[in-house]
PDB file of C-alpha atoms in Angstrom:
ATOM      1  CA  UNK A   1      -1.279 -30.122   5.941  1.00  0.00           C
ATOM      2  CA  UNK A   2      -4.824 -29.360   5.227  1.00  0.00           C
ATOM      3  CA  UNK A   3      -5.371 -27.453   8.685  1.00  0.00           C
ATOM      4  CA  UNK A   4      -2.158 -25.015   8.156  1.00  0.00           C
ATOM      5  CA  UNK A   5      -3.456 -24.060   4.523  1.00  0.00           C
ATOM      6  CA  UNK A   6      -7.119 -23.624   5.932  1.00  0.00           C
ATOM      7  CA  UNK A   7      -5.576 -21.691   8.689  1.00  0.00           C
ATOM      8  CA  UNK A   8      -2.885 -19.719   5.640  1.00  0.00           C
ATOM      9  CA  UNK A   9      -5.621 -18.986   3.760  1.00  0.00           C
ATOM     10  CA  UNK A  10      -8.052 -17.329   6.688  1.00  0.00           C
ATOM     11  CA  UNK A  11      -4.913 -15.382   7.600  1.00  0.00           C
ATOM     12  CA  UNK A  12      -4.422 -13.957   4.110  1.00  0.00           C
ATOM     13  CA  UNK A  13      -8.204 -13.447   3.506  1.00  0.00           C
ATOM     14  CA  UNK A  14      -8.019 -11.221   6.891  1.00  0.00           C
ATOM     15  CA  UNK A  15      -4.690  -9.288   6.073  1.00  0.00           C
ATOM     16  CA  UNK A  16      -7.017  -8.482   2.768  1.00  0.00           C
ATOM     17  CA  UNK A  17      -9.480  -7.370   4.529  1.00  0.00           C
ATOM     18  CA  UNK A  18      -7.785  -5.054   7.033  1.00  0.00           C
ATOM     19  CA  UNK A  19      -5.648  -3.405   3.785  1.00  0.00           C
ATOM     20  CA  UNK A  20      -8.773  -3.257   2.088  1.00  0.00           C
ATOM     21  CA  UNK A  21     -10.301  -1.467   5.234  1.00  0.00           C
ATOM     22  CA  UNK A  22      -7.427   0.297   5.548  1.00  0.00           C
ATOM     23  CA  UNK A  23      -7.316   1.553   1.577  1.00  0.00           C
ATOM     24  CA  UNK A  24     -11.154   3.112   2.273  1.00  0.00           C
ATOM     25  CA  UNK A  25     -10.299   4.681   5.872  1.00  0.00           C
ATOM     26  CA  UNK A  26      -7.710   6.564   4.816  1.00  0.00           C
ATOM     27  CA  UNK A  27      -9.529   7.655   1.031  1.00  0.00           C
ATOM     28  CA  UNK A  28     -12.140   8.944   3.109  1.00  0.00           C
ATOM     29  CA  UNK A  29     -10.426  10.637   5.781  1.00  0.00           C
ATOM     30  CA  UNK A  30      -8.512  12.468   2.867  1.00  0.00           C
ATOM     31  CA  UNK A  31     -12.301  13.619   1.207  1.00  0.00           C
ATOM     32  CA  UNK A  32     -13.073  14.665   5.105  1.00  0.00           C
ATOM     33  CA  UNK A  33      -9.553  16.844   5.275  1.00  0.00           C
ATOM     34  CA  UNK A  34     -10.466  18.596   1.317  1.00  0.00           C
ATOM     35  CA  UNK A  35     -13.924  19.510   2.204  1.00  0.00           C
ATOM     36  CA  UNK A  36     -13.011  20.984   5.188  1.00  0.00           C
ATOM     37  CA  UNK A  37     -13.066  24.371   4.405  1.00  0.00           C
ATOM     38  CA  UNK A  38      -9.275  25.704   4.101  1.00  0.00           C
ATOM     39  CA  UNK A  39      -8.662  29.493   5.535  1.00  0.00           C
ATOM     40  CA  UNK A  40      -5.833  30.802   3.227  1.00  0.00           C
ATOM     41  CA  UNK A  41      -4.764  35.092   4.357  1.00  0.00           C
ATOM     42  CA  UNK A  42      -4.900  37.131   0.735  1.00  0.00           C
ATOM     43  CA  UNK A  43      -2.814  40.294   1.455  1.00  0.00           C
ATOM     44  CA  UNK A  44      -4.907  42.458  -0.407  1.00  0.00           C
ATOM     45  CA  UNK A  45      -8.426  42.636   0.922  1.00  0.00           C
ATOM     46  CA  UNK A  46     -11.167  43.783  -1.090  1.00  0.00           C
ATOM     47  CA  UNK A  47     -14.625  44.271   0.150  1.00  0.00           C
ATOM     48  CA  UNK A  48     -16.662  42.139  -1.900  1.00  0.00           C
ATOM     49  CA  UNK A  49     -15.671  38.276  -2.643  1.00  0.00           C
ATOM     50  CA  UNK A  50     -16.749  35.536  -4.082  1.00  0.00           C
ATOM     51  CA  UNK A  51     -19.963  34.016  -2.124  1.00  0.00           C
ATOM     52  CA  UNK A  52     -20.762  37.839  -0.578  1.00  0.00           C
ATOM     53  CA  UNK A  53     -24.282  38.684  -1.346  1.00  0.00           C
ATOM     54  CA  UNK A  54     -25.107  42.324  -2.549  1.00  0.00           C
ATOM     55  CA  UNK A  55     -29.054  42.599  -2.800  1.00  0.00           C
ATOM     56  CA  UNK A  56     -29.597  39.336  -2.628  1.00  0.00           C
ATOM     57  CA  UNK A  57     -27.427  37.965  -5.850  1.00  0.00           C
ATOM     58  CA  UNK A  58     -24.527  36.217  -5.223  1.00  0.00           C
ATOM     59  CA  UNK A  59     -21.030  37.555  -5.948  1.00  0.00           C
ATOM     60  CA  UNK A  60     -18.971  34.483  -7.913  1.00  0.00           C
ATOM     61  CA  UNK A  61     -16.244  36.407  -8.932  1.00  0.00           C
ATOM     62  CA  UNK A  62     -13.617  39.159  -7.755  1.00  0.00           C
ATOM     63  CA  UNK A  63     -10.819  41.557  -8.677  1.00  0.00           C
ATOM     64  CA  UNK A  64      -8.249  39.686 -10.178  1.00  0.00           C
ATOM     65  CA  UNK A  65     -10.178  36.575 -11.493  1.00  0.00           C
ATOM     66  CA  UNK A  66      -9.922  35.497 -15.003  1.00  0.00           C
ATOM     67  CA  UNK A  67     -13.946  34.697 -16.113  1.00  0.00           C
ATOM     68  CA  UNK A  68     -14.212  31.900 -18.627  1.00  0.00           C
ATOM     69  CA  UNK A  69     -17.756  31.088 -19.942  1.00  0.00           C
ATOM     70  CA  UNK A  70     -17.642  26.909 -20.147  1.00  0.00           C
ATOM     71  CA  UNK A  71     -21.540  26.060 -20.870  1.00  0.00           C
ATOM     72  CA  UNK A  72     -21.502  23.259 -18.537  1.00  0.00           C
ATOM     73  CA  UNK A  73     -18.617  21.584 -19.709  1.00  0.00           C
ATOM     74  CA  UNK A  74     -15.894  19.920 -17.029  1.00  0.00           C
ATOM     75  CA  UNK A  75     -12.734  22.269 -15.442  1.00  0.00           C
ATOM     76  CA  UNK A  76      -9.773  20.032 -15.308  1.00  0.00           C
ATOM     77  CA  UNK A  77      -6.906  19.779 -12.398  1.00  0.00           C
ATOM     78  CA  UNK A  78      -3.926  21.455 -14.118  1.00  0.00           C
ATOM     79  CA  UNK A  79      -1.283  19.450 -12.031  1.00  0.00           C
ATOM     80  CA  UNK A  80      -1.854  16.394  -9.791  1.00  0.00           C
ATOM     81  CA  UNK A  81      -2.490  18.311  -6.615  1.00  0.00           C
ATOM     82  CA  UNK A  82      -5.550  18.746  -3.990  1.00  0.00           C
ATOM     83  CA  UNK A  83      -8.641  19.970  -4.425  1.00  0.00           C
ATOM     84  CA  UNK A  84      -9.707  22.065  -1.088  1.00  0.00           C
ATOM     85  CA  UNK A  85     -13.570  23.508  -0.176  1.00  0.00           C
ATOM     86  CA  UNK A  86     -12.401  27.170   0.269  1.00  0.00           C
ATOM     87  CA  UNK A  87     -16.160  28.690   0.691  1.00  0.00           C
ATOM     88  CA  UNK A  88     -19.875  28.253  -0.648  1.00  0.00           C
ATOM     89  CA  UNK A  89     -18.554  29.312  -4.867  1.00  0.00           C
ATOM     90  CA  UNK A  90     -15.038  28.292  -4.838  1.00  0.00           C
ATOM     91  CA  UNK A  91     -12.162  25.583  -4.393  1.00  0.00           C
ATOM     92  CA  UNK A  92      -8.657  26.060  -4.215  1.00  0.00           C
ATOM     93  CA  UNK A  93      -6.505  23.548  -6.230  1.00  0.00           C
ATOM     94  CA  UNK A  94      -2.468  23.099  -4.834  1.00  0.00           C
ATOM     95  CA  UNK A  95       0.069  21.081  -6.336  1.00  0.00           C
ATOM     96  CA  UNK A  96       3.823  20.130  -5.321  1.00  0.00           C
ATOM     97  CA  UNK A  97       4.903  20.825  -8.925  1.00  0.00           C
ATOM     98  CA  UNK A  98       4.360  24.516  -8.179  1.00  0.00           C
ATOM     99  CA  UNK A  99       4.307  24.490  -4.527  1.00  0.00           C
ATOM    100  CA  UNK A 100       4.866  28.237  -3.963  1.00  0.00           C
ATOM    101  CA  UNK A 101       1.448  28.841  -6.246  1.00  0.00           C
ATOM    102  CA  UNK A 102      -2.600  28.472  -5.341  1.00  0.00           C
ATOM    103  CA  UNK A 103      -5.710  28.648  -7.992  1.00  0.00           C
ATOM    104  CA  UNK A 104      -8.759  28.940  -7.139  1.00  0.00           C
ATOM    105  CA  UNK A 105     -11.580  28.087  -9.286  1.00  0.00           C
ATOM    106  CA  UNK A 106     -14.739  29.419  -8.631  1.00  0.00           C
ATOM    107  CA  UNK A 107     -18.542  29.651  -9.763  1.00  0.00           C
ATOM    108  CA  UNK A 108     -18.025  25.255 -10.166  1.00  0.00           C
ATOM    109  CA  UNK A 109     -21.057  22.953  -9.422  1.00  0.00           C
ATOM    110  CA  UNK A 110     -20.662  19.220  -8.533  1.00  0.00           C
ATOM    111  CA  UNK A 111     -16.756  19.577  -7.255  1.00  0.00           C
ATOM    112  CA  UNK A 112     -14.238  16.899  -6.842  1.00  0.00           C
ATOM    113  CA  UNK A 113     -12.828  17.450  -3.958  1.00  0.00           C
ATOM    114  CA  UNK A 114      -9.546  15.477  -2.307  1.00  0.00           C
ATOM    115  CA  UNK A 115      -6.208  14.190  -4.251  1.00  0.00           C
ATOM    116  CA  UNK A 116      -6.756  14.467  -8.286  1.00  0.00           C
ATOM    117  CA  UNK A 117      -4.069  13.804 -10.879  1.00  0.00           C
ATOM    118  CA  UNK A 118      -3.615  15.821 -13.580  1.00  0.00           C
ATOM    119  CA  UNK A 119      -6.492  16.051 -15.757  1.00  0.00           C
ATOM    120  CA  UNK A 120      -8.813  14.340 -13.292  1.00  0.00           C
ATOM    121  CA  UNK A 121     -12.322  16.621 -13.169  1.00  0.00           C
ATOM    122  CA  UNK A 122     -12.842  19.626 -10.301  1.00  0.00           C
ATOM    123  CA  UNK A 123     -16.235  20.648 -11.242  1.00  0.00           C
ATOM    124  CA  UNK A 124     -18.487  21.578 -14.232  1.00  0.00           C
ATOM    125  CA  UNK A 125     -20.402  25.316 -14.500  1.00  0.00           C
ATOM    126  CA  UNK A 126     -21.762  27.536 -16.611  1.00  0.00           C
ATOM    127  CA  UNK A 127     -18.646  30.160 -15.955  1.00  0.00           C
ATOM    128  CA  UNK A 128     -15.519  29.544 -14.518  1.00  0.00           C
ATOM    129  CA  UNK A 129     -13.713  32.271 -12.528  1.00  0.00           C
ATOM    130  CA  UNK A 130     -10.318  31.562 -12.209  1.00  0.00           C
ATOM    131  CA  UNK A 131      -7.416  33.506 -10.198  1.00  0.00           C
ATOM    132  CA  UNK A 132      -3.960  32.462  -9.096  1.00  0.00           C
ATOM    133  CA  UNK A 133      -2.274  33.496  -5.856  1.00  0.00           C
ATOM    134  CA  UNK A 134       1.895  32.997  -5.139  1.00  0.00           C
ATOM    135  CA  UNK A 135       2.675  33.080  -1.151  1.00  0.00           C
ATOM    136  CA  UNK A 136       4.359  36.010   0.344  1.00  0.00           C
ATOM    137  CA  UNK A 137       7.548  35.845   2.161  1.00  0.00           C
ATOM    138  CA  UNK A 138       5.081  36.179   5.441  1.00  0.00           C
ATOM    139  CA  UNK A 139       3.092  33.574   4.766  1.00  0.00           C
ATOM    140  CA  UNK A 140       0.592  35.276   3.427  1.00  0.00           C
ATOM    141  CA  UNK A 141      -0.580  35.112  -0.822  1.00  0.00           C
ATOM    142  CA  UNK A 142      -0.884  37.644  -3.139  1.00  0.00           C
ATOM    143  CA  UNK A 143      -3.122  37.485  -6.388  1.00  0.00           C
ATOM    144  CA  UNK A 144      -0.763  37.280  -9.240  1.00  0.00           C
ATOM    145  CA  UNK A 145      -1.995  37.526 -13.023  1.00  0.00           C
ATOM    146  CA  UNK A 146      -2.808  33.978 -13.932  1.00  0.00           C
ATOM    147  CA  UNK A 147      -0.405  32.446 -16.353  1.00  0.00           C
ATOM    148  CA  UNK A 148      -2.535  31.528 -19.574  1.00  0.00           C
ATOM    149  CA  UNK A 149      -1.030  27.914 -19.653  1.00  0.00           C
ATOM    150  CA  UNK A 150      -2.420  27.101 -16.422  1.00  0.00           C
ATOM    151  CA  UNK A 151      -5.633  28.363 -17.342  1.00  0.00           C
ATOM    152  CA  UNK A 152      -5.450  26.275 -20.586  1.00  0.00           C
ATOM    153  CA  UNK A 153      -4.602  23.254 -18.782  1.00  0.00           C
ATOM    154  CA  UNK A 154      -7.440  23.484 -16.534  1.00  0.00           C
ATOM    155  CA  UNK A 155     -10.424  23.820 -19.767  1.00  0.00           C
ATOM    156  CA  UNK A 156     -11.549  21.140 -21.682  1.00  0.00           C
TER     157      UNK A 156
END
């Protein structure tokens, strides 16, 4: 009796370990997938963007963003979604609750990239520009005027 619950336990201790390994693969596997940088085709194209230099300063903001100053304090996920690298000053945040929407938040330090409910932290900066897109019947998205209760969901 003593050998089969030796032998019981050492096969429960190793299923543990292979969920536990298992658990942390597949966490960071989703961190690799959101800071890979995702390519997402805006139908209107202007020339300067967010992360373009022009004399050597950095662009952090565009036409159509919403510019919030937030003195260092935290932007918040407005739905569980995914946090995605989009480029060097921005991320773009999707979420199944509004699946035919995108937001980007840009001019964030210290992001949090990968799966985040709602709530969870993106990022912290000194200004937050903030624009939301809707996708196009061609796959492509379209900035759209942000709707202020997103926006308020996403400051502290």
């Amino acid at each position: 009796m003593r050998g089969i619950n030796s032998v019981f336990a050492r096969v429960l201790f190793g299923a543990a370990i292979a969920s536990s390994f298992l658990w942390v693969n597949r966490t960071l596997s989703q961190q690799r997938q959101a800071s890979v940088p995702r390519t997402v085709q805006i139908s209107q194209q202007w020339e300067l963007q967010p992360g373009d230099e022009v004399e050597g300063y950095r662009v952090t903001g565009g036409l159509g963003d919403i510019s919030v100053d937030l003195d260092g304090k935290w932007v918040r996920a407005p739905f569980s979604g995914t946090a995605y690298a989009y480029n060097r000053e921005c991320l773009l945040f999707s979420s199944a609750e509004v699946p035919a929407y995108l937001f980007r938040f840009c001019g964030l330090k210290r992001v949090r990239l990968g799966d985040r409910k709602a709530g969870d932290a993106l990022g912290t900066g000194e200004q937050l520009h903030f624009a939301a897109l809707r996708k196009q019947p061609d796959g492509t998205w379209a900035m759209i005027e942000p709707a202020k209760q997103v926006l308020e969901r996403s400051l502290p």
